[in-house]
Amino acid sequence: MSEDHSIKFIRIKDNRIISSEGLLFETKDKLESAKFMSQAYKFFGMNYSKFFKMDGLSKAGIIAAELLSEKIKLERNTGLVFSNSSSSLDTDLRFQESMQDFASPSVFVYTLPNIVLGEISIRHSIQSENAFFITEEFDPELMLDYAEIHLKNLACENVLCGWLNLHNNEYDVFLWHVAGLEDLQSQRGQLPKIYAITNE
């Protein structure tokens, strides 16, 4: 995929899921995000009873984290630092629609973007630092800066970082792993290139 094979990542966009090793899953037809995530879930044989009750953002995050966890070890003290540009707007709009008849509590639960961090933490038994930022575009330096603070303070030993955007059936997911401070410094400057390459 790129010369920077040391960065373990998962990218989900345009009906494709790729990793640092290459293409993992692809559909021929362009599917709405919910159908694509469901097909990917079934294709990889995932088994998590809560999956179909989640919002789209959490489904995308769970799938990406699950696939990345096959390459690296998510531990109790793995930090989570995510961001996107649309917050939980996709779910907010669905909740607003539900209010026309009966406000759905099952949708309301997901009207904060950081809920996906909780879902990933539950799934992988993570009990560590986490943060979810809203930025206009993919900003790996912000996430790496925040991860660096926690690594230096020994608040966590490694960090899962991610851009997790979902709106109007468009989804753009890029999760990667930071094994430690040395790994973090080597990633600076590389991530925008990898993100751009996987956009092609």
Short mmCIF file of C-alpha atoms in Angstrom, two decimals:
data_model
loop_
_atom_site.label_atom_id
_atom_site.label_comp_id
_atom_site.label_asym_id
_atom_site.label_seq_id
_atom_site.Cartn_x
_atom_site.Cartn_y
_atom_site.Cartn_z
CA MET A 1 0.00 0.00 0.00
CA SER A 2 2.80 2.41 0.85
CA GLU A 3 6.42 2.41 1.87
CA ASP A 4 5.41 3.19 5.47
CA HIS A 5 4.39 -0.36 6.39
CA SER A 6 5.21 0.24 10.06
CA ILE A 7 1.96 2.19 10.50
CA LYS A 8 -0.86 -0.27 11.06
CA PHE A 9 -4.11 1.21 9.78
CA ILE A 10 -7.61 0.47 8.52
CA ARG A 11 -9.36 2.67 5.94
CA ILE A 12 -13.07 2.45 5.12
CA LYS A 13 -14.31 4.58 2.25
CA ASP A 14 -16.18 4.29 -1.07
CA ASN A 15 -17.37 0.69 -0.53
CA ARG A 16 -13.85 -0.51 0.24
CA ILE A 17 -11.97 -1.55 3.34
CA ILE A 18 -8.20 -1.53 3.08
CA SER A 19 -5.41 -2.04 5.57
CA SER A 20 -1.70 -1.37 5.62
CA GLU A 21 -1.36 -4.72 3.84
CA GLY A 22 -3.91 -4.05 1.08
CA LEU A 23 -7.55 -4.53 0.10
CA LEU A 24 -9.64 -6.49 2.62
CA PHE A 25 -13.21 -6.06 1.36
CA GLU A 26 -15.03 -4.35 -1.49
CA THR A 27 -18.55 -4.28 -2.94
CA LYS A 28 -19.19 -3.83 -6.65
CA ASP A 29 -22.20 -1.59 -6.16
CA LYS A 30 -22.23 1.69 -4.27
CA LEU A 31 -24.20 0.98 -1.10
CA GLU A 32 -25.62 3.32 1.50
CA SER A 33 -23.46 3.32 4.61
CA ALA A 34 -25.76 1.13 6.76
CA LYS A 35 -25.91 -1.63 4.13
CA PHE A 36 -22.19 -1.50 3.49
CA MET A 37 -21.35 -1.80 7.19
CA SER A 38 -23.77 -4.72 7.57
CA GLN A 39 -22.24 -6.53 4.60
CA ALA A 40 -18.73 -5.96 5.95
CA TYR A 41 -19.78 -7.22 9.39
CA LYS A 42 -21.11 -10.44 7.86
CA PHE A 43 -18.18 -10.85 5.46
CA PHE A 44 -15.63 -10.78 8.29
CA GLY A 45 -17.72 -13.12 10.42
CA MET A 46 -17.89 -10.73 13.33
CA ASN A 47 -19.97 -11.77 16.30
CA TYR A 48 -21.14 -8.93 18.50
CA SER A 49 -24.79 -8.87 19.50
CA LYS A 50 -24.88 -5.09 20.05
CA PHE A 51 -23.77 -4.29 16.51
CA PHE A 52 -27.20 -3.98 14.89
CA LYS A 53 -28.49 -1.72 17.68
CA MET A 54 -25.71 0.84 17.14
CA ASP A 55 -25.71 4.02 15.10
CA GLY A 56 -23.69 4.23 11.89
CA LEU A 57 -20.71 5.97 13.48
CA SER A 58 -20.36 3.25 16.11
CA LYS A 59 -20.74 0.48 13.53
CA ALA A 60 -17.96 1.97 11.42
CA GLY A 61 -15.74 2.41 14.46
CA ILE A 62 -16.38 -1.11 15.74
CA ILE A 63 -15.58 -2.69 12.37
CA ALA A 64 -12.37 -0.67 11.93
CA ALA A 65 -11.21 -1.33 15.50
CA GLU A 66 -12.05 -5.03 15.19
CA LEU A 67 -10.01 -5.39 12.01
CA LEU A 68 -7.10 -3.40 13.42
CA SER A 69 -7.15 -5.49 16.61
CA GLU A 70 -6.23 -8.51 14.48
CA LYS A 71 -2.92 -6.78 13.69
CA ILE A 72 -2.17 -5.13 17.02
CA LYS A 73 -3.24 -5.74 20.60
CA LEU A 74 -5.85 -3.43 22.12
CA GLU A 75 -5.29 -3.53 25.86
CA ARG A 76 -6.95 -2.22 29.00
CA ASN A 77 -4.68 0.85 28.93
CA THR A 78 -4.95 1.63 25.20
CA GLY A 79 -5.90 5.30 24.73
CA LEU A 80 -8.49 6.37 22.16
CA VAL A 81 -8.20 9.68 20.29
CA PHE A 82 -10.71 10.23 17.48
CA SER A 83 -12.06 13.14 15.46
CA ASN A 84 -14.46 14.02 12.65
CA SER A 85 -16.06 17.04 11.01
CA SER A 86 -19.74 16.20 11.39
CA SER A 87 -19.97 15.22 15.06
CA SER A 88 -23.05 12.96 15.44
CA LEU A 89 -25.10 14.90 12.85
CA ASP A 90 -26.12 11.76 10.96
CA THR A 91 -27.75 10.35 14.10
CA ASP A 92 -29.03 13.76 15.24
CA LEU A 93 -31.05 14.07 12.04
CA ARG A 94 -32.49 10.58 12.47
CA PHE A 95 -33.45 11.41 16.05
CA GLN A 96 -35.11 14.63 14.90
CA GLU A 97 -37.15 12.62 12.39
CA SER A 98 -38.21 10.17 15.11
CA MET A 99 -39.58 13.07 17.15
CA GLN A 100 -42.36 13.56 14.58
CA ASP A 101 -44.05 10.47 16.01
CA PHE A 102 -42.27 9.25 19.11
CA ALA A 103 -38.78 10.30 20.15
CA SER A 104 -36.70 7.14 20.03
CA PRO A 105 -34.54 6.65 23.14
CA SER A 106 -32.50 4.01 21.28
CA VAL A 107 -31.46 6.68 18.73
CA PHE A 108 -31.03 9.43 21.34
CA VAL A 109 -28.31 7.37 23.06
CA TYR A 110 -26.06 7.98 20.04
CA THR A 111 -26.49 11.74 19.69
CA LEU A 112 -22.96 12.38 20.97
CA PRO A 113 -19.97 11.49 18.76
CA ASN A 114 -17.90 10.10 21.63
CA ILE A 115 -20.35 7.22 22.19
CA VAL A 116 -18.35 5.25 19.62
CA LEU A 117 -15.38 5.43 21.99
CA GLY A 118 -17.53 3.82 24.68
CA GLU A 119 -18.67 1.09 22.32
CA ILE A 120 -15.08 0.27 21.29
CA SER A 121 -14.00 0.35 24.95
CA ILE A 122 -16.74 -2.09 25.95
CA ARG A 123 -15.99 -4.40 23.04
CA HIS A 124 -12.25 -4.54 23.79
CA SER A 125 -12.32 -4.07 27.60
CA ILE A 126 -10.45 -0.76 27.37
CA GLN A 127 -10.34 1.42 30.50
CA SER A 128 -8.11 4.33 29.57
CA GLU A 129 -7.98 7.93 28.37
CA ASN A 130 -10.14 8.95 25.43
CA ALA A 131 -11.13 12.07 23.52
CA PHE A 132 -13.20 12.96 20.47
CA PHE A 133 -12.42 16.19 18.60
CA ILE A 134 -14.46 18.01 15.97
CA THR A 135 -12.26 19.45 13.22
CA GLU A 136 -12.98 20.69 9.70
CA GLU A 137 -10.73 18.08 8.10
CA PHE A 138 -8.42 15.19 8.88
CA ASP A 139 -5.83 16.57 11.30
CA PRO A 140 -3.42 13.83 12.42
CA GLU A 141 -1.12 16.31 14.18
CA LEU A 142 -3.88 17.26 16.62
CA MET A 143 -4.53 13.62 17.49
CA LEU A 144 -0.82 12.82 17.74
CA ASP A 145 -0.22 15.85 19.98
CA TYR A 146 -2.99 14.73 22.32
CA ALA A 147 -1.76 11.12 22.24
CA GLU A 148 1.77 12.33 23.05
CA ILE A 149 0.59 14.14 26.18
CA HIS A 150 -1.00 10.98 27.54
CA LEU A 151 1.93 8.76 26.59
CA LYS A 152 4.37 11.12 28.32
CA ASN A 153 2.14 11.27 31.40
CA LEU A 154 1.94 7.45 31.38
CA ALA A 155 -1.86 7.71 31.21
CA CYS A 156 -1.75 5.00 28.54
CA GLU A 157 0.90 2.80 26.94
CA ASN A 158 -0.37 2.92 23.36
CA VAL A 159 -3.07 4.79 21.46
CA LEU A 160 -5.66 4.04 18.80
CA CYS A 161 -6.21 7.20 16.75
CA GLY A 162 -8.89 7.74 14.16
CA TRP A 163 -10.72 9.97 11.74
CA LEU A 164 -14.31 8.73 11.80
CA ASN A 165 -16.67 10.76 9.62
CA LEU A 166 -20.19 9.77 8.60
CA HIS A 167 -22.83 12.00 7.03
CA ASN A 168 -25.39 11.75 4.19
CA ASN A 169 -24.39 8.14 3.53
CA GLU A 170 -20.80 9.25 2.92
CA TYR A 171 -18.29 7.59 5.24
CA ASP A 172 -14.60 8.17 5.70
CA VAL A 173 -12.82 6.10 8.33
CA PHE A 174 -9.07 6.02 8.97
CA LEU A 175 -7.90 4.28 12.15
CA TRP A 176 -4.26 3.74 13.04
CA HIS A 177 -2.21 2.54 15.97
CA VAL A 178 0.48 4.38 17.93
CA ALA A 179 2.58 1.81 19.80
CA GLY A 180 4.48 4.38 21.90
CA LEU A 181 6.39 7.67 21.87
CA GLU A 182 9.06 6.52 19.43
CA ASP A 183 6.40 5.19 17.08
CA LEU A 184 4.44 8.43 17.39
CA GLN A 185 7.37 10.62 16.36
CA SER A 186 8.08 8.47 13.32
CA GLN A 187 4.46 8.86 12.20
CA ARG A 188 4.53 12.65 12.00
CA GLY A 189 4.53 13.67 8.35
CA GLN A 190 3.75 10.14 7.14
CA LEU A 191 0.05 10.05 8.00
CA PRO A 192 -1.16 12.77 5.61
CA LYS A 193 0.62 10.95 2.77
CA ILE A 194 -0.94 7.60 3.65
CA TYR A 195 -4.37 9.19 4.02
CA ALA A 196 -4.00 10.86 0.61
CA ILE A 197 -2.82 7.64 -1.06
CA THR A 198 -5.77 5.68 0.33
CA ASN A 199 -8.10 8.36 -1.02
CA GLU A 200 -7.15 7.46 -4.58
#
